mmCIF file of C-alpha atoms in Angstrom:
data_model
loop_
_atom_site.group_PDB
_atom_site.id
_atom_site.type_symbol
_atom_site.label_atom_id
_atom_site.label_comp_id
_atom_site.label_asym_id
_atom_site.label_seq_id
_atom_site.Cartn_x
_atom_site.Cartn_y
_atom_site.Cartn_z
ATOM 1 C CA UNK A 10 73.571 75.897 111.559
ATOM 2 C CA UNK A 11 73.996 79.640 111.264
ATOM 3 C CA UNK A 12 76.654 81.521 113.117
ATOM 4 C CA UNK A 13 74.101 83.450 115.192
ATOM 5 C CA UNK A 14 72.348 80.304 116.443
ATOM 6 C CA UNK A 15 75.662 78.690 117.362
ATOM 7 C CA UNK A 16 76.769 81.789 119.252
ATOM 8 C CA UNK A 17 73.524 82.026 121.249
ATOM 9 C CA UNK A 18 73.631 78.322 122.044
ATOM 10 C CA UNK A 19 77.213 78.489 123.241
ATOM 11 C CA UNK A 20 76.631 81.622 125.315
ATOM 12 C CA UNK A 21 73.583 80.074 127.033
ATOM 13 C CA UNK A 22 75.467 76.907 127.952
ATOM 14 C CA UNK A 23 78.428 78.958 129.203
ATOM 15 C CA UNK A 24 76.190 81.034 131.484
ATOM 16 C CA UNK A 25 74.517 77.949 132.956
ATOM 17 C CA UNK A 26 77.894 76.258 133.453
ATOM 18 C CA UNK A 27 79.243 79.290 135.324
ATOM 19 C CA UNK A 28 76.270 79.213 137.725
ATOM 20 C CA UNK A 29 76.646 75.485 138.414
ATOM 21 C CA UNK A 30 80.385 75.855 138.915
ATOM 22 C CA UNK A 31 79.906 78.585 141.504
ATOM 23 C CA UNK A 32 77.212 76.658 143.395
ATOM 24 C CA UNK A 33 78.551 73.089 143.395
ATOM 25 C CA UNK A 34 82.273 73.173 142.580
ATOM 26 C CA UNK A 35 83.946 76.236 144.024
ATOM 27 C CA UNK A 36 83.386 77.453 146.659
ATOM 28 C CA UNK A 37 80.386 75.036 147.256
ATOM 29 C CA UNK A 38 79.322 76.790 150.454
ATOM 30 C CA UNK A 39 75.957 75.016 150.661
ATOM 31 C CA UNK A 40 77.563 71.583 150.528
ATOM 32 C CA UNK A 41 80.363 72.396 152.965
ATOM 33 C CA UNK A 42 77.926 73.923 155.478
ATOM 34 C CA UNK A 43 75.622 70.892 155.255
ATOM 35 C CA UNK A 44 72.751 72.727 153.578
ATOM 36 C CA UNK A 45 72.808 70.332 150.562
ATOM 37 C CA UNK A 46 73.864 66.631 150.615
ATOM 38 C CA UNK A 47 77.155 65.468 149.165
ATOM 39 C CA UNK A 48 75.409 63.162 146.688
ATOM 40 C CA UNK A 49 73.562 66.093 145.109
ATOM 41 C CA UNK A 50 76.807 67.976 144.792
ATOM 42 C CA UNK A 51 78.504 65.038 143.081
ATOM 43 C CA UNK A 52 75.654 64.639 140.593
ATOM 44 C CA UNK A 53 75.690 68.356 139.771
ATOM 45 C CA UNK A 54 79.450 68.320 139.233
ATOM 46 C CA UNK A 55 79.168 65.429 136.812
ATOM 47 C CA UNK A 56 76.326 67.286 135.081
ATOM 48 C CA UNK A 57 78.574 70.345 134.881
ATOM 49 C CA UNK A 58 81.238 68.289 133.113
ATOM 50 C CA UNK A 59 78.692 67.059 130.604
ATOM 51 C CA UNK A 60 77.444 70.615 130.091
ATOM 52 C CA UNK A 61 80.940 71.909 129.374
ATOM 53 C CA UNK A 62 81.441 69.059 126.929
ATOM 54 C CA UNK A 63 78.175 70.021 125.211
ATOM 55 C CA UNK A 64 79.555 73.545 124.727
ATOM 56 C CA UNK A 65 81.929 72.064 122.154
ATOM 57 C CA UNK A 66 79.007 71.110 119.871
ATOM 58 C CA UNK A 67 78.221 74.625 118.555
ATOM 59 C CA UNK A 68 81.947 75.221 118.125
ATOM 60 C CA UNK A 69 82.214 72.044 116.050
ATOM 61 C CA UNK A 70 79.240 73.128 113.922
ATOM 62 C CA UNK A 71 80.870 76.489 113.221
ATOM 63 C CA UNK A 72 84.164 74.793 112.388
ATOM 64 C CA UNK A 73 82.467 72.436 109.936
ATOM 65 C CA UNK A 74 80.870 75.345 108.144
ATOM 66 C CA UNK A 75 84.043 77.454 108.177
ATOM 67 C CA UNK A 76 86.083 74.714 106.507
ATOM 68 C CA UNK A 77 84.135 75.013 103.276
ATOM 69 C CA UNK A 78 86.372 76.440 100.550
ATOM 70 C CA UNK A 79 83.804 78.956 99.330
ATOM 71 C CA UNK A 80 84.031 80.860 102.604
ATOM 72 C CA UNK A 81 87.797 81.270 102.460
ATOM 73 C CA UNK A 82 88.208 81.199 106.238
ATOM 74 C CA UNK A 83 91.716 82.137 107.411
ATOM 75 C CA UNK A 84 93.836 79.413 108.922
ATOM 76 C CA UNK A 85 94.100 81.309 112.201
ATOM 77 C CA UNK A 86 90.325 81.157 112.703
ATOM 78 C CA UNK A 87 90.276 77.419 112.001
ATOM 79 C CA UNK A 88 93.084 76.870 114.489
ATOM 80 C CA UNK A 89 91.249 78.833 117.175
ATOM 81 C CA UNK A 90 88.046 76.847 116.649
ATOM 82 C CA UNK A 91 89.916 73.550 116.854
ATOM 83 C CA UNK A 92 91.673 74.651 120.033
ATOM 84 C CA UNK A 93 88.345 75.696 121.524
ATOM 85 C CA UNK A 94 86.884 72.227 120.956
ATOM 86 C CA UNK A 95 89.907 70.570 122.560
ATOM 87 C CA UNK A 96 89.802 72.933 125.556
ATOM 88 C CA UNK A 97 86.098 72.276 126.173
ATOM 89 C CA UNK A 98 86.642 68.521 126.014
ATOM 90 C CA UNK A 99 89.616 68.577 128.401
ATOM 91 C CA UNK A 100 87.782 70.774 130.929
ATOM 92 C CA UNK A 101 84.734 68.507 130.806
ATOM 93 C CA UNK A 102 86.805 65.366 131.417
ATOM 94 C CA UNK A 103 88.688 66.964 134.327
ATOM 95 C CA UNK A 104 85.556 68.164 136.108
ATOM 96 C CA UNK A 105 83.572 64.966 135.604
ATOM 97 C CA UNK A 106 86.496 62.695 136.524
ATOM 98 C CA UNK A 107 87.341 64.680 139.660
ATOM 99 C CA UNK A 108 83.680 64.675 140.720
ATOM 100 C CA UNK A 109 83.537 60.885 140.412
ATOM 101 C CA UNK A 110 86.835 60.487 142.291
ATOM 102 C CA UNK A 111 85.354 62.369 145.255
ATOM 103 C CA UNK A 112 83.263 59.290 145.970
ATOM 104 C CA UNK A 113 86.380 57.463 147.183
ATOM 105 C CA UNK A 114 88.576 60.401 148.139
ATOM 106 C CA UNK A 115 88.041 62.524 151.217
ATOM 107 C CA UNK A 116 88.264 66.303 151.113
ATOM 108 C CA UNK A 117 90.296 66.215 154.315
ATOM 109 C CA UNK A 118 93.015 64.122 152.681
ATOM 110 C CA UNK A 119 92.993 65.213 149.011
ATOM 111 C CA UNK A 120 90.911 68.383 149.120
ATOM 112 C CA UNK A 121 93.816 70.599 148.009
ATOM 113 C CA UNK A 122 94.488 68.482 144.934
ATOM 114 C CA UNK A 123 90.819 68.194 144.044
ATOM 115 C CA UNK A 124 90.222 71.913 144.269
ATOM 116 C CA UNK A 125 93.389 72.522 142.235
ATOM 117 C CA UNK A 126 92.076 70.277 139.467
ATOM 118 C CA UNK A 127 88.734 72.085 139.502
ATOM 119 C CA UNK A 128 90.490 75.425 139.199
ATOM 120 C CA UNK A 129 92.645 74.199 136.308
ATOM 121 C CA UNK A 130 89.547 72.863 134.540
ATOM 122 C CA UNK A 131 87.822 76.231 134.895
ATOM 123 C CA UNK A 132 90.859 78.021 133.443
ATOM 124 C CA UNK A 133 90.974 75.642 130.474
ATOM 125 C CA UNK A 134 87.244 76.128 129.867
ATOM 126 C CA UNK A 135 87.699 79.898 129.863
ATOM 127 C CA UNK A 136 90.480 79.556 127.314
ATOM 128 C CA UNK A 137 88.179 77.492 125.102
ATOM 129 C CA UNK A 138 85.400 80.069 125.356
ATOM 130 C CA UNK A 139 87.784 82.887 124.532
ATOM 131 C CA UNK A 140 89.215 81.005 121.535
ATOM 132 C CA UNK A 141 85.701 80.484 120.152
ATOM 133 C CA UNK A 142 84.886 84.189 120.171
ATOM 134 C CA UNK A 143 88.318 85.251 118.977
ATOM 135 C CA UNK A 144 87.794 83.098 115.893
ATOM 136 C CA UNK A 145 85.126 85.559 114.760
ATOM 137 C CA UNK A 146 87.654 88.376 114.991
ATOM 138 C CA UNK A 147 90.195 86.340 113.022
ATOM 139 C CA UNK A 148 87.660 85.838 110.217
ATOM 140 C CA UNK A 149 87.133 89.562 109.731
ATOM 141 C CA UNK A 150 88.759 91.021 106.619
ATOM 142 C CA UNK A 151 91.810 93.199 107.147
ATOM 143 C CA UNK A 152 91.222 96.944 107.262
ATOM 144 C CA UNK A 153 91.680 98.810 103.995
ATOM 145 C CA UNK A 154 95.055 100.441 103.504
ATOM 146 C CA UNK A 155 95.291 103.989 104.672
ATOM 147 C CA UNK A 156 95.532 106.626 101.967
ATOM 148 C CA UNK A 157 98.878 108.218 101.432
ATOM 149 C CA UNK A 158 99.164 111.397 103.384
ATOM 150 C CA UNK A 159 99.758 114.443 101.180
ATOM 151 C CA UNK A 160 101.769 116.066 103.939
ATOM 152 C CA UNK A 161 104.772 113.980 103.064
ATOM 153 C CA UNK A 162 104.684 115.244 99.484
ATOM 154 C CA UNK A 163 104.372 118.822 100.688
ATOM 155 C CA UNK A 164 107.323 118.367 102.991
ATOM 156 C CA UNK A 165 109.351 116.926 100.138
ATOM 157 C CA UNK A 166 108.398 119.862 97.923
ATOM 158 C CA UNK A 167 109.380 122.254 100.661
ATOM 159 C CA UNK A 168 112.707 120.523 101.057
ATOM 160 C CA UNK A 169 113.271 120.675 97.327
ATOM 161 C CA UNK A 170 112.389 124.372 97.299
ATOM 162 C CA UNK A 171 114.780 124.988 100.162
ATOM 163 C CA UNK A 172 117.526 123.113 98.336
ATOM 164 C CA UNK A 173 116.839 125.095 95.174
ATOM 165 C CA UNK A 174 116.968 128.364 97.128
ATOM 166 C CA UNK A 175 120.213 127.318 98.767
ATOM 167 C CA UNK A 176 121.732 126.405 95.403
ATOM 168 C CA UNK A 177 120.578 129.717 93.917
ATOM 169 C CA UNK A 178 122.131 131.595 96.836
ATOM 170 C CA UNK A 179 125.395 129.708 96.362
ATOM 171 C CA UNK A 180 125.366 130.500 92.636
ATOM 172 C CA UNK A 181 124.799 134.203 93.340
ATOM 173 C CA UNK A 182 127.659 134.181 95.847
ATOM 174 C CA UNK A 183 129.966 132.585 93.314
ATOM 175 C CA UNK A 184 128.911 135.131 90.660
ATOM 176 C CA UNK A 185 129.667 137.994 93.040
ATOM 177 C CA UNK A 186 133.059 136.510 93.843
ATOM 178 C CA UNK A 187 133.924 136.180 90.153
ATOM 179 C CA UNK A 188 132.761 139.795 89.529
ATOM 180 C CA UNK A 189 134.972 141.060 92.333
ATOM 181 C CA UNK A 190 137.926 139.160 90.903
ATOM 182 C CA UNK A 191 137.354 140.655 87.449
ATOM 183 C CA UNK A 192 137.148 144.199 88.826
ATOM 184 C CA UNK A 193 140.327 143.598 90.789
ATOM 185 C CA UNK A 194 142.060 142.346 87.628
ATOM 186 C CA UNK A 195 140.836 145.407 85.717
ATOM 187 C CA UNK A 196 142.179 147.748 88.357
ATOM 188 C CA UNK A 197 145.668 146.260 88.444
ATOM 189 C CA UNK A 198 146.764 147.554 84.954
ATOM 190 C CA UNK A 199 145.708 151.105 85.882
ATOM 191 C CA UNK A 200 147.748 150.905 89.036
ATOM 192 C CA UNK A 201 150.712 149.581 87.049
ATOM 193 C CA UNK A 202 150.395 152.525 84.602
ATOM 194 C CA UNK A 203 150.306 154.987 87.479
ATOM 195 C CA UNK A 204 153.422 153.405 88.977
ATOM 196 C CA UNK A 205 155.326 153.634 85.673
ATOM 197 C CA UNK A 206 154.277 157.269 85.266
ATOM 198 C CA UNK A 207 155.441 158.004 88.779
ATOM 199 C CA UNK A 208 158.720 156.248 88.045
ATOM 200 C CA UNK A 209 159.265 158.283 84.867
ATOM 201 C CA UNK A 210 158.637 161.699 86.448
ATOM 202 C CA UNK A 211 161.652 161.579 88.788
ATOM 203 C CA UNK A 212 163.921 160.729 85.870
ATOM 204 C CA UNK A 213 162.612 163.736 83.923
ATOM 205 C CA UNK A 214 163.084 165.944 86.937
ATOM 206 C CA UNK A 215 166.665 164.707 87.407
ATOM 207 C CA UNK A 216 167.398 165.328 83.711
ATOM 208 C CA UNK A 217 165.966 168.860 83.957
ATOM 209 C CA UNK A 218 168.067 169.578 87.015
ATOM 210 C CA UNK A 219 171.264 168.319 85.330
ATOM 211 C CA UNK A 220 170.786 170.597 82.262
ATOM 212 C CA UNK A 221 170.918 173.930 84.193
ATOM 213 C CA UNK A 222 173.855 172.661 86.197
ATOM 214 C CA UNK A 223 175.894 171.958 83.037
ATOM 215 C CA UNK A 224 174.927 175.342 81.610
ATOM 216 C CA UNK A 225 176.017 177.072 84.782
ATOM 217 C CA UNK A 226 179.316 175.202 84.709
ATOM 218 C CA UNK A 227 180.082 176.402 81.216
ATOM 219 C CA UNK A 228 179.310 179.990 82.092
ATOM 220 C CA UNK A 229 181.495 179.882 85.194
ATOM 221 C CA UNK A 230 184.712 178.986 83.271
ATOM 222 C CA UNK A 231 187.246 181.970 83.116
ATOM 223 C CA UNK A 232 187.554 183.680 79.788
ATOM 224 C CA UNK A 233 191.068 184.306 78.442
ATOM 225 C CA UNK A 234 192.208 187.823 79.133
ATOM 226 C CA UNK A 235 193.632 190.260 76.590
ATOM 227 C CA UNK A 236 197.209 189.821 77.821
ATOM 228 C CA UNK A 237 197.185 186.201 77.121
ATOM 229 C CA UNK A 238 195.859 186.918 73.685
ATOM 230 C CA UNK A 239 198.654 189.477 73.071
ATOM 231 C CA UNK A 240 201.293 187.036 74.167
ATOM 232 C CA UNK A 241 199.926 184.501 71.846
ATOM 233 C CA UNK A 242 199.984 187.058 69.012
ATOM 234 C CA UNK A 243 203.628 187.902 69.739
#
């Protein structure tokens, strides 16, 4: 059985089961208002259980085909198909068994419990239907990997360029600092020579000043007079 035939079969049975559930299970207005007999309602509820059980047949056919190794069906899809079969079977048993139990049970006494079981059976059937269609999604191949965005490479290049510019700026700053230090070192000997020249000039000036003073002192000494010379001669 092909996948398309199984899907159409299952969808048709699900639509018919939904109509019967609304008319004869919940809320069953025609039966509660006396428009249809209770016996007809019971028969239709049992038929609904059988119909929901029959919905598991196309699911089983798809599962049998999907288990073949040449298809390579993922384990998740197989698990969903198996769960769908179990859910359909449980819902069918609950609806059919509750419908038969209504023959001996009164709605006035156990109506709340009966309607609760019908609601739970409907929820389980919906889970089985959903699992069957989700199995198709699980069988799809994964999407191809996305190509690597070139923006990341551009950003990395920009960061590298920024780092290179920052390093170049730091190198230029260090070169300028070393140049300033060399010029400062070159200027210091000139300043030292100027200081020594300045220190030598006062000494020369003091020596020049002392020479005239000594000459003046020698000139100021009194010369021996002629009388003293005569006395010495006598």
